mmCIF file of C-alpha atoms in Angstrom:
data_model
loop_
_atom_site.group_PDB
_atom_site.id
_atom_site.type_symbol
_atom_site.label_atom_id
_atom_site.label_comp_id
_atom_site.label_asym_id
_atom_site.label_seq_id
_atom_site.Cartn_x
_atom_site.Cartn_y
_atom_site.Cartn_z
ATOM 1 C CA MET A 1 7.991 1.887 -19.059
ATOM 2 C CA VAL A 2 11.226 0.606 -17.522
ATOM 3 C CA LYS A 3 12.229 4.161 -16.608
ATOM 4 C CA PHE A 4 8.842 4.631 -14.971
ATOM 5 C CA VAL A 5 9.317 1.546 -12.750
ATOM 6 C CA ILE A 6 12.908 2.462 -11.871
ATOM 7 C CA LYS A 7 11.865 5.991 -10.917
ATOM 8 C CA ARG A 8 9.148 4.674 -8.615
ATOM 9 C CA LEU A 9 11.529 2.197 -7.001
ATOM 10 C CA LEU A 10 14.132 4.886 -6.359
ATOM 11 C CA MET A 11 11.513 7.026 -4.624
ATOM 12 C CA ILE A 12 11.225 4.309 -1.956
ATOM 13 C CA ILE A 13 14.679 5.148 -0.570
ATOM 14 C CA PRO A 14 14.056 8.751 0.620
ATOM 15 C CA THR A 15 10.583 7.793 1.818
ATOM 16 C CA LEU A 16 11.967 5.030 4.008
ATOM 17 C CA LEU A 17 14.565 7.406 5.410
ATOM 18 C CA VAL A 18 11.881 9.888 6.406
ATOM 19 C CA VAL A 19 9.714 7.147 7.932
ATOM 20 C CA SER A 20 12.596 5.619 9.872
ATOM 21 C CA LEU A 21 13.680 9.048 11.162
ATOM 22 C CA ALA A 22 10.148 9.840 12.332
ATOM 23 C CA VAL A 23 9.843 6.498 14.111
ATOM 24 C CA PHE A 24 13.306 6.886 15.643
ATOM 25 C CA LEU A 25 12.486 10.341 16.993
ATOM 26 C CA LEU A 26 9.092 9.270 18.350
ATOM 27 C CA CYS A 27 10.593 6.268 20.115
ATOM 28 C CA ASN A 28 13.189 8.468 21.781
ATOM 29 C CA ILE A 29 10.706 11.018 23.128
ATOM 30 C CA THR A 30 10.314 8.942 26.287
ATOM 31 C CA PRO A 31 13.487 7.932 28.168
ATOM 32 C CA SER A 32 14.831 4.434 27.654
ATOM 33 C CA ASP A 33 17.558 2.458 29.397
ATOM 34 C CA PRO A 34 18.529 -0.529 27.224
ATOM 35 C CA GLY A 35 21.318 -1.496 29.591
ATOM 36 C CA ARG A 36 18.857 -1.882 32.444
ATOM 37 C CA ILE A 37 16.444 -3.762 30.164
ATOM 38 C CA LYS A 38 19.123 -6.246 29.118
ATOM 39 C CA LEU A 39 20.750 -6.788 32.548
ATOM 40 C CA GLY A 40 17.720 -6.467 34.846
ATOM 41 C CA VAL A 41 16.847 -4.223 37.758
ATOM 42 C CA ASP A 42 19.411 -5.776 40.089
ATOM 43 C CA ALA A 43 22.423 -5.191 37.842
ATOM 44 C CA PRO A 44 25.090 -2.713 39.042
ATOM 45 C CA GLN A 45 24.997 0.734 37.490
ATOM 46 C CA GLU A 46 28.547 0.378 36.124
ATOM 47 C CA ALA A 47 27.529 -2.633 34.020
ATOM 48 C CA VAL A 48 24.416 -0.817 32.809
ATOM 49 C CA ASP A 49 26.477 2.211 31.764
ATOM 50 C CA GLN A 50 28.897 -0.068 29.934
ATOM 51 C CA ILE A 51 26.066 -1.650 27.913
ATOM 52 C CA ASN A 52 24.602 1.762 27.086
ATOM 53 C CA HIS A 53 28.027 2.936 25.942
ATOM 54 C CA GLU A 54 28.449 -0.086 23.683
ATOM 55 C CA LEU A 55 25.017 0.556 22.177
ATOM 56 C CA GLY A 56 25.833 4.240 21.655
ATOM 57 C CA TYR A 57 23.144 5.602 23.982
ATOM 58 C CA ASP A 58 25.553 8.149 25.402
ATOM 59 C CA ARG A 59 25.840 9.812 21.976
ATOM 60 C CA PRO A 60 23.621 12.502 20.404
ATOM 61 C CA LEU A 61 20.301 11.411 18.939
ATOM 62 C CA LEU A 62 21.110 12.104 15.284
ATOM 63 C CA VAL A 63 24.451 10.349 15.619
ATOM 64 C CA ARG A 64 22.674 7.262 16.906
ATOM 65 C CA TYR A 65 20.214 7.443 14.019
ATOM 66 C CA GLY A 66 23.074 7.671 11.540
ATOM 67 C CA MET A 67 24.720 4.632 13.139
ATOM 68 C CA TRP A 68 21.459 2.688 12.883
ATOM 69 C CA VAL A 69 20.983 3.596 9.213
ATOM 70 C CA TRP A 70 24.560 2.584 8.416
ATOM 71 C CA ASP A 71 24.140 -0.782 10.130
ATOM 72 C CA ALA A 72 20.730 -1.332 8.505
ATOM 73 C CA LEU A 73 22.206 -0.750 5.048
ATOM 74 C CA HIS A 74 24.606 -3.616 5.828
ATOM 75 C CA GLY A 75 21.757 -5.902 6.938
ATOM 76 C CA ASP A 76 22.338 -5.420 10.663
ATOM 77 C CA PHE A 77 19.182 -4.301 12.480
ATOM 78 C CA GLY A 78 20.651 -4.902 15.893
ATOM 79 C CA THR A 79 19.888 -7.375 18.660
ATOM 80 C CA SER A 80 16.700 -7.509 20.706
ATOM 81 C CA TYR A 81 17.077 -6.162 24.226
ATOM 82 C CA TYR A 82 14.898 -8.936 25.654
ATOM 83 C CA THR A 83 15.517 -12.061 23.552
ATOM 84 C CA ASN A 84 19.147 -11.246 22.617
ATOM 85 C CA ARG A 85 18.378 -12.630 19.159
ATOM 86 C CA ASN A 86 19.258 -11.013 15.870
ATOM 87 C CA VAL A 87 16.337 -8.779 14.885
ATOM 88 C CA PHE A 88 16.677 -9.516 11.172
ATOM 89 C CA THR A 89 16.371 -13.250 11.883
ATOM 90 C CA GLU A 90 13.180 -12.668 13.869
ATOM 91 C CA LEU A 91 11.915 -10.413 11.110
ATOM 92 C CA LEU A 92 12.308 -13.110 8.467
ATOM 93 C CA ALA A 93 10.624 -15.676 10.713
ATOM 94 C CA ARG A 94 7.561 -13.482 11.408
ATOM 95 C CA PHE A 95 7.149 -11.802 8.023
ATOM 96 C CA PRO A 96 5.302 -14.695 6.274
ATOM 97 C CA TYR A 97 2.515 -14.682 8.888
ATOM 98 C CA THR A 98 1.764 -10.981 8.439
ATOM 99 C CA LEU A 99 1.953 -11.206 4.658
ATOM 100 C CA LYS A 100 -0.343 -14.240 4.564
ATOM 101 C CA LEU A 101 -2.889 -12.607 6.860
ATOM 102 C CA ALA A 102 -2.922 -9.379 4.821
ATOM 103 C CA LEU A 103 -3.261 -11.214 1.503
ATOM 104 C CA LEU A 104 -6.041 -13.472 2.804
ATOM 105 C CA GLY A 105 -7.936 -10.432 4.059
ATOM 106 C CA LEU A 106 -7.418 -8.533 0.816
ATOM 107 C CA ILE A 107 -8.415 -11.395 -1.480
ATOM 108 C CA SER A 108 -11.476 -12.229 0.617
ATOM 109 C CA ALA A 109 -12.547 -8.568 0.681
ATOM 110 C CA ILE A 110 -12.203 -8.301 -3.110
ATOM 111 C CA ILE A 111 -14.157 -11.517 -3.716
ATOM 112 C CA ALA A 112 -16.934 -10.439 -1.369
ATOM 113 C CA GLY A 113 -17.088 -6.701 -2.042
ATOM 114 C CA ILE A 114 -16.631 -6.170 -5.780
ATOM 115 C CA PRO A 115 -19.434 -8.429 -7.131
ATOM 116 C CA LEU A 116 -21.880 -7.048 -4.553
ATOM 117 C CA GLY A 117 -20.844 -3.496 -5.461
ATOM 118 C CA VAL A 118 -21.505 -4.198 -9.149
ATOM 119 C CA LEU A 119 -24.887 -5.659 -8.226
ATOM 120 C CA CYS A 120 -25.806 -2.539 -6.232
ATOM 121 C CA ALA A 121 -24.823 -0.285 -9.140
ATOM 122 C CA VAL A 122 -26.723 -2.306 -11.743
ATOM 123 C CA LYS A 123 -29.800 -2.592 -9.490
ATOM 124 C CA GLN A 124 -29.663 0.983 -8.230
ATOM 125 C CA TYR A 125 -32.478 2.009 -5.840
ATOM 126 C CA SER A 126 -33.672 -1.578 -5.597
ATOM 127 C CA ILE A 127 -34.262 -3.483 -2.361
ATOM 128 C CA ALA A 128 -30.926 -5.279 -2.839
ATOM 129 C CA ASP A 129 -29.144 -1.955 -3.299
ATOM 130 C CA TYR A 130 -30.646 -0.393 -0.170
ATOM 131 C CA THR A 131 -30.077 -3.519 1.915
ATOM 132 C CA LEU A 132 -26.473 -4.128 0.886
ATOM 133 C CA SER A 133 -25.487 -0.455 1.074
ATOM 134 C CA THR A 134 -26.933 -0.099 4.583
ATOM 135 C CA LEU A 135 -25.285 -3.336 5.705
ATOM 136 C CA ALA A 136 -21.946 -2.171 4.249
ATOM 137 C CA MET A 137 -22.054 1.099 6.177
ATOM 138 C CA PHE A 138 -22.934 -0.769 9.361
ATOM 139 C CA LEU A 139 -20.118 -3.298 8.967
ATOM 140 C CA ALA A 140 -17.561 -0.659 8.007
ATOM 141 C CA ALA A 141 -18.277 1.180 11.259
ATOM 142 C CA MET A 142 -17.624 -1.894 13.428
ATOM 143 C CA PRO A 143 -14.145 -1.956 15.041
ATOM 144 C CA VAL A 144 -11.928 -4.828 13.961
ATOM 145 C CA PHE A 145 -10.955 -5.835 17.489
ATOM 146 C CA TRP A 146 -14.620 -5.941 18.567
ATOM 147 C CA ILE A 147 -15.551 -8.266 15.693
ATOM 148 C CA SER A 148 -12.542 -10.415 16.557
ATOM 149 C CA LEU A 149 -13.595 -10.776 20.174
ATOM 150 C CA LEU A 150 -17.161 -11.685 19.168
ATOM 151 C CA LEU A 151 -15.855 -14.352 16.799
ATOM 152 C CA LEU A 152 -13.597 -15.770 19.483
ATOM 153 C CA LEU A 153 -16.444 -15.887 21.984
ATOM 154 C CA GLN A 154 -18.945 -17.563 19.667
ATOM 155 C CA PHE A 155 -17.005 -19.815 17.309
ATOM 156 C CA SER A 156 -14.034 -20.720 19.484
ATOM 157 C CA MET A 157 -15.185 -20.740 23.114
ATOM 158 C CA ASN A 158 -18.892 -21.608 22.718
ATOM 159 C CA LEU A 159 -18.947 -23.794 19.607
ATOM 160 C CA GLY A 160 -15.311 -24.898 19.473
ATOM 161 C CA TRP A 161 -15.224 -24.873 15.686
ATOM 162 C CA PHE A 162 -11.942 -22.989 15.325
ATOM 163 C CA PRO A 163 -8.821 -22.560 17.493
ATOM 164 C CA SER A 164 -8.566 -19.422 19.576
ATOM 165 C CA ASN A 165 -4.864 -18.679 19.091
ATOM 166 C CA GLY A 166 -1.827 -19.572 17.062
ATOM 167 C CA VAL A 167 -1.584 -21.019 13.548
ATOM 168 C CA SER A 168 -0.782 -24.626 14.395
ATOM 169 C CA ASP A 169 -4.139 -26.007 13.200
ATOM 170 C CA GLY A 170 -3.692 -25.469 9.477
ATOM 171 C CA TRP A 171 -6.334 -23.583 7.489
ATOM 172 C CA ARG A 172 -8.727 -23.572 10.440
ATOM 173 C CA SER A 173 -6.365 -21.251 12.294
ATOM 174 C CA TRP A 174 -6.710 -18.589 9.591
ATOM 175 C CA VAL A 175 -10.512 -18.504 9.316
ATOM 176 C CA LEU A 176 -11.319 -16.340 12.340
ATOM 177 C CA PRO A 177 -8.415 -13.866 11.845
ATOM 178 C CA THR A 178 -9.426 -13.351 8.198
ATOM 179 C CA ILE A 179 -13.135 -12.681 8.808
ATOM 180 C CA PRO A 180 -12.751 -9.304 10.624
ATOM 181 C CA LEU A 181 -10.538 -7.985 7.839
ATOM 182 C CA THR A 182 -12.926 -9.294 5.184
ATOM 183 C CA VAL A 183 -15.939 -7.711 6.861
ATOM 184 C CA GLY A 184 -14.463 -4.220 7.167
ATOM 185 C CA TYR A 185 -12.631 -3.987 3.869
ATOM 186 C CA GLY A 186 -15.237 -5.965 1.921
ATOM 187 C CA ALA A 187 -17.791 -3.341 2.947
ATOM 188 C CA GLY A 188 -15.446 -0.642 1.722
ATOM 189 C CA TYR A 189 -14.987 -2.391 -1.630
ATOM 190 C CA LEU A 190 -18.767 -2.650 -2.027
ATOM 191 C CA ARG A 191 -19.266 1.081 -1.525
ATOM 192 C CA TYR A 192 -16.361 2.150 -3.752
ATOM 193 C CA THR A 193 -17.294 -0.306 -6.500
ATOM 194 C CA ARG A 194 -20.885 0.914 -6.472
ATOM 195 C CA THR A 195 -19.806 4.545 -6.758
ATOM 196 C CA ALA A 196 -17.271 3.860 -9.530
ATOM 197 C CA MET A 197 -19.732 1.761 -11.520
ATOM 198 C CA LEU A 198 -22.492 4.368 -11.249
ATOM 199 C CA ASP A 199 -20.140 7.026 -12.614
ATOM 200 C CA THR A 200 -19.147 4.760 -15.503
ATOM 201 C CA ILE A 201 -22.612 3.470 -16.389
ATOM 202 C CA ARG A 202 -23.820 7.020 -17.039
ATOM 203 C CA GLN A 203 -21.133 7.690 -19.657
ATOM 204 C CA ASP A 204 -22.028 8.131 -23.340
ATOM 205 C CA TYR A 205 -20.005 5.149 -24.559
ATOM 206 C CA ILE A 206 -22.101 2.838 -22.356
ATOM 207 C CA ARG A 207 -25.278 4.073 -24.048
ATOM 208 C CA THR A 208 -23.543 3.641 -27.391
ATOM 209 C CA ALA A 209 -22.593 0.056 -26.560
ATOM 210 C CA ARG A 210 -26.204 -0.723 -25.666
ATOM 211 C CA ALA A 211 -27.428 0.995 -28.832
ATOM 212 C CA LYS A 212 -25.084 -1.170 -30.924
ATOM 213 C CA GLY A 213 -26.788 -4.265 -29.548
ATOM 214 C CA CYS A 214 -24.187 -5.452 -27.020
ATOM 215 C CA GLY A 215 -25.512 -7.804 -24.381
ATOM 216 C CA GLU A 216 -26.043 -6.504 -20.870
ATOM 217 C CA GLN A 217 -23.336 -8.767 -19.420
ATOM 218 C CA THR A 218 -20.851 -7.493 -22.012
ATOM 219 C CA VAL A 219 -21.775 -3.877 -21.311
ATOM 220 C CA ILE A 220 -21.448 -4.288 -17.552
ATOM 221 C CA TRP A 221 -18.273 -6.372 -17.296
ATOM 222 C CA LYS A 222 -16.337 -5.557 -20.474
ATOM 223 C CA HIS A 223 -17.102 -1.855 -20.798
ATOM 224 C CA ALA A 224 -18.324 -0.431 -17.482
ATOM 225 C CA PHE A 225 -16.403 -2.582 -14.990
ATOM 226 C CA ARG A 226 -13.163 -2.497 -16.973
ATOM 227 C CA ASN A 227 -13.167 1.303 -16.977
ATOM 228 C CA SER A 228 -13.903 1.366 -13.250
ATOM 229 C CA LEU A 229 -10.767 -0.613 -12.426
ATOM 230 C CA MET A 230 -8.624 2.507 -12.035
ATOM 231 C CA THR A 231 -10.577 3.522 -8.941
ATOM 232 C CA LEU A 232 -10.557 -0.019 -7.570
ATOM 233 C CA VAL A 233 -6.804 -0.338 -8.070
ATOM 234 C CA THR A 234 -6.298 2.808 -6.005
ATOM 235 C CA ILE A 235 -8.554 1.476 -3.261
ATOM 236 C CA THR A 236 -6.640 -1.810 -3.289
ATOM 237 C CA GLY A 237 -3.380 -0.053 -2.518
ATOM 238 C CA MET A 238 -4.958 1.921 0.299
ATOM 239 C CA SER A 239 -6.702 -1.180 1.629
ATOM 240 C CA PHE A 240 -3.475 -3.172 1.712
ATOM 241 C CA ALA A 241 -1.883 -0.437 3.815
ATOM 242 C CA GLY A 242 -4.836 -0.599 6.188
ATOM 243 C CA LEU A 243 -4.619 -4.383 6.305
ATOM 244 C CA LEU A 244 -0.994 -4.170 7.379
ATOM 245 C CA GLY A 245 -2.026 -1.829 10.168
ATOM 246 C CA GLY A 246 -4.967 -4.059 11.061
ATOM 247 C CA ALA A 247 -2.560 -6.973 11.356
ATOM 248 C CA PHE A 248 -1.187 -5.333 14.509
ATOM 249 C CA VAL A 249 -4.595 -5.724 16.168
ATOM 250 C CA ILE A 250 -5.565 -9.093 14.686
ATOM 251 C CA GLU A 251 -2.233 -10.744 15.465
ATOM 252 C CA ASN A 252 -2.432 -9.680 19.093
ATOM 253 C CA VAL A 253 -6.049 -10.813 19.515
ATOM 254 C CA PHE A 254 -5.409 -14.231 17.958
ATOM 255 C CA SER A 255 -1.790 -14.572 19.195
ATOM 256 C CA ILE A 256 -0.233 -14.855 15.736
ATOM 257 C CA ASN A 257 3.537 -14.376 15.813
ATOM 258 C CA GLY A 258 3.745 -11.909 12.939
ATOM 259 C CA LEU A 259 5.243 -8.462 12.572
ATOM 260 C CA GLY A 260 2.236 -6.905 14.296
ATOM 261 C CA MET A 261 2.711 -9.034 17.380
ATOM 262 C CA MET A 262 6.410 -8.280 17.301
ATOM 263 C CA GLY A 263 5.850 -4.533 16.971
ATOM 264 C CA VAL A 264 3.264 -4.211 19.740
ATOM 265 C CA THR A 265 5.342 -6.325 22.139
ATOM 266 C CA ALA A 266 8.443 -4.303 21.317
ATOM 267 C CA ILE A 267 6.608 -1.011 21.954
ATOM 268 C CA THR A 268 5.454 -2.134 25.384
ATOM 269 C CA ARG A 269 9.001 -3.201 26.220
ATOM 270 C CA LYS A 270 10.753 -0.210 24.598
ATOM 271 C CA ASP A 271 12.760 -2.681 22.530
ATOM 272 C CA MET A 272 14.078 -0.154 20.017
ATOM 273 C CA PRO A 273 15.671 -2.537 17.470
ATOM 274 C CA GLN A 274 12.478 -4.575 17.143
ATOM 275 C CA ILE A 275 10.288 -1.465 16.915
ATOM 276 C CA LEU A 276 12.329 0.043 14.108
ATOM 277 C CA ALA A 277 12.690 -3.242 12.220
ATOM 278 C CA SER A 278 8.980 -4.166 12.346
ATOM 279 C CA LEU A 279 7.723 -0.712 11.351
ATOM 280 C CA LEU A 280 10.325 -0.377 8.615
ATOM 281 C CA ALA A 281 9.377 -3.782 7.199
ATOM 282 C CA ILE A 282 5.689 -2.873 7.090
ATOM 283 C CA GLY A 283 6.514 0.517 5.554
ATOM 284 C CA THR A 284 8.622 -1.188 2.897
ATOM 285 C CA MET A 285 5.790 -3.578 2.071
ATOM 286 C CA PHE A 286 3.375 -0.675 1.694
ATOM 287 C CA LEU A 287 5.714 1.274 -0.596
ATOM 288 C CA ILE A 288 6.337 -1.765 -2.793
ATOM 289 C CA VAL A 289 2.588 -2.251 -3.128
ATOM 290 C CA MET A 290 2.202 1.386 -4.180
ATOM 291 C CA VAL A 291 4.836 0.855 -6.887
ATOM 292 C CA ILE A 292 2.855 -2.155 -8.108
ATOM 293 C CA ILE A 293 -0.287 0.000 -8.136
ATOM 294 C CA ASP A 294 1.473 2.633 -10.252
ATOM 295 C CA VAL A 295 2.563 -0.052 -12.720
ATOM 296 C CA LEU A 296 -0.995 -1.374 -12.892
ATOM 297 C CA TYR A 297 -2.135 2.165 -13.720
ATOM 298 C CA ALA A 298 0.103 2.094 -16.763
ATOM 299 C CA VAL A 299 -1.131 -1.373 -17.733
ATOM 300 C CA LEU A 300 -4.809 -0.472 -17.397
ATOM 301 C CA ASN A 301 -4.623 3.039 -18.861
ATOM 302 C CA PRO A 302 -3.107 3.194 -22.383
ATOM 303 C CA ARG A 303 -2.609 6.954 -22.094
ATOM 304 C CA ILE A 304 -0.280 6.575 -19.121
ATOM 305 C CA ARG A 305 1.545 3.732 -20.837
ATOM 306 C CA SER A 306 2.036 5.762 -24.018
ATOM 307 C CA MET A 307 3.650 8.577 -22.038
ATOM 308 C CA TYR A 308 6.533 6.282 -21.094
ATOM 309 C CA SER A 309 6.691 4.016 -24.144
ATOM 310 C CA SER A 310 5.993 5.919 -27.357
ATOM 311 C CA GLY A 311 5.597 9.473 -26.086
ATOM 312 C CA GLY A 312 9.255 10.316 -26.543
ATOM 313 C CA LYS A 313 9.338 8.843 -30.043
ATOM 314 C CA LYS A 314 6.277 10.824 -31.072
ATOM 315 C CA ARG A 315 7.803 14.057 -29.845
ATOM 316 C CA ARG A 316 11.048 13.364 -31.695
ATOM 317 C CA LYS A 317 9.156 12.592 -34.909
ATOM 318 C CA SER A 318 7.159 15.815 -34.595
ATOM 319 C CA ALA A 319 10.328 17.852 -34.094
ATOM 320 C CA ALA A 320 11.972 16.183 -37.081
ATOM 321 C CA ALA A 321 8.945 16.949 -39.232
ATOM 322 C CA VAL A 322 9.135 20.632 -38.353
ATOM 323 C CA VAL A 323 12.846 20.845 -39.035
ATOM 324 C CA SER A 324 12.495 19.040 -42.393
ATOM 325 C CA VAL A 325 10.145 21.717 -43.745
ATOM 326 C CA ASP A 326 11.903 24.020 -46.189
ATOM 327 C CA PRO A 327 11.130 27.590 -45.070
ATOM 328 C CA ASP A 328 11.632 28.910 -48.562
ATOM 329 C CA THR A 329 8.700 26.875 -49.852
ATOM 330 C CA LEU A 330 6.501 28.658 -47.347
ATOM 331 C CA ALA A 331 7.156 31.937 -49.178
ATOM 332 C CA ASP A 332 5.413 30.582 -52.272
ATOM 333 C CA PRO A 333 2.425 32.851 -53.136
ATOM 334 C CA ALA A 334 0.270 29.723 -53.397
ATOM 335 C CA MET A 335 0.966 28.857 -49.779
ATOM 336 C CA PRO A 336 -0.893 30.494 -46.875
ATOM 337 C CA ASP A 337 0.528 33.732 -45.462
ATOM 338 C CA TRP A 338 3.136 33.337 -42.732
ATOM 339 C CA SER A 339 4.372 36.027 -40.435
ATOM 340 C CA GLN A 340 7.967 37.164 -40.747
ATOM 341 C CA GLU A 341 8.602 36.033 -37.186
ATOM 342 C CA ASN A 342 7.510 32.435 -37.925
ATOM 343 C CA LEU A 343 9.602 32.305 -41.110
ATOM 344 C CA ALA A 344 12.634 33.579 -39.215
ATOM 345 C CA LEU A 345 12.155 30.948 -36.536
ATOM 346 C CA LEU A 346 11.966 28.182 -39.122
ATOM 347 C CA ARG A 347 15.076 29.392 -40.951
ATOM 348 C CA ASN A 348 16.982 29.484 -37.640
ATOM 349 C CA GLY A 349 15.956 25.916 -36.731
ATOM 350 C CA GLY A 350 13.247 26.992 -34.292
ATOM 351 C CA VAL A 351 15.515 29.318 -32.295
ATOM 352 C CA ASN A 352 14.766 32.983 -31.963
ATOM 353 C CA HIS A 353 18.128 34.826 -32.035
ATOM 354 C CA GLY A 354 16.504 38.215 -31.855
#
């Protein structure tokens, strides 16, 4: 199991390199002049060229990417062209807001979507099933930014129940930003849970559990729902990635100073260090979540866990059992007939020298 986790963690490194290279190349498709950005439009061209030279913008593209990777490995993500602050410092200051928003959206979506999905599966073709399934498809099709604007208009401007921007008002500041994420991803959880439960409920072992006299609650939650968790775990990883992307929109609508706000602002300003740092941080978060999902697979599925815990021992025991057989005893007339080729393989330790 430890080897499994280490292998998944090591796979993050080449993935991040590919992601960072793609982002670096995309950001350099359009021309950029960091010297002019830092010094302003009225600065002399000589000073602008000097800044660009210090930043390495007069060097080839791949050389600049290599320089950025080398500095990033040493914890130096550069300095913002606009704020002149260390990008890593800004990253650490904004990261908790994005993480909190994504986790609130994910937890709320799970709490709202999974029980309703189980209800739809258990009460298939009922009025509740038709109503909730139709509502889920309708809500899933609604854009996040549109829901956010409606919430701002009604509950902030008209009713004044919640603040319209920032996070300075405690828990009340997080209610409106969380609702759009809960609505969209909660609807997705309802649909996926319903589908997974319907596939599980039709299995033979569910009918066997009912035939043995198990209560309906035990059959649904202990047998059916437990074996549907593999699908839900996969959806959770995908949903968290979508929540990180949705944070870009939500943070800009509600003026939350997270990584999404930082990334969008940096893109509009062509602030390369902030763009790379924010996207790399979100990519790292997503990859770490996928590693956690893989570990949960092994925890929930004993077959996967046995492949990395006792699988090797079983194979070694099987090989030892074959080697310990005396080939001469197999020639006993009382034993079943063996081909000459099999006997030769056993006498040679399982190696065919012919």
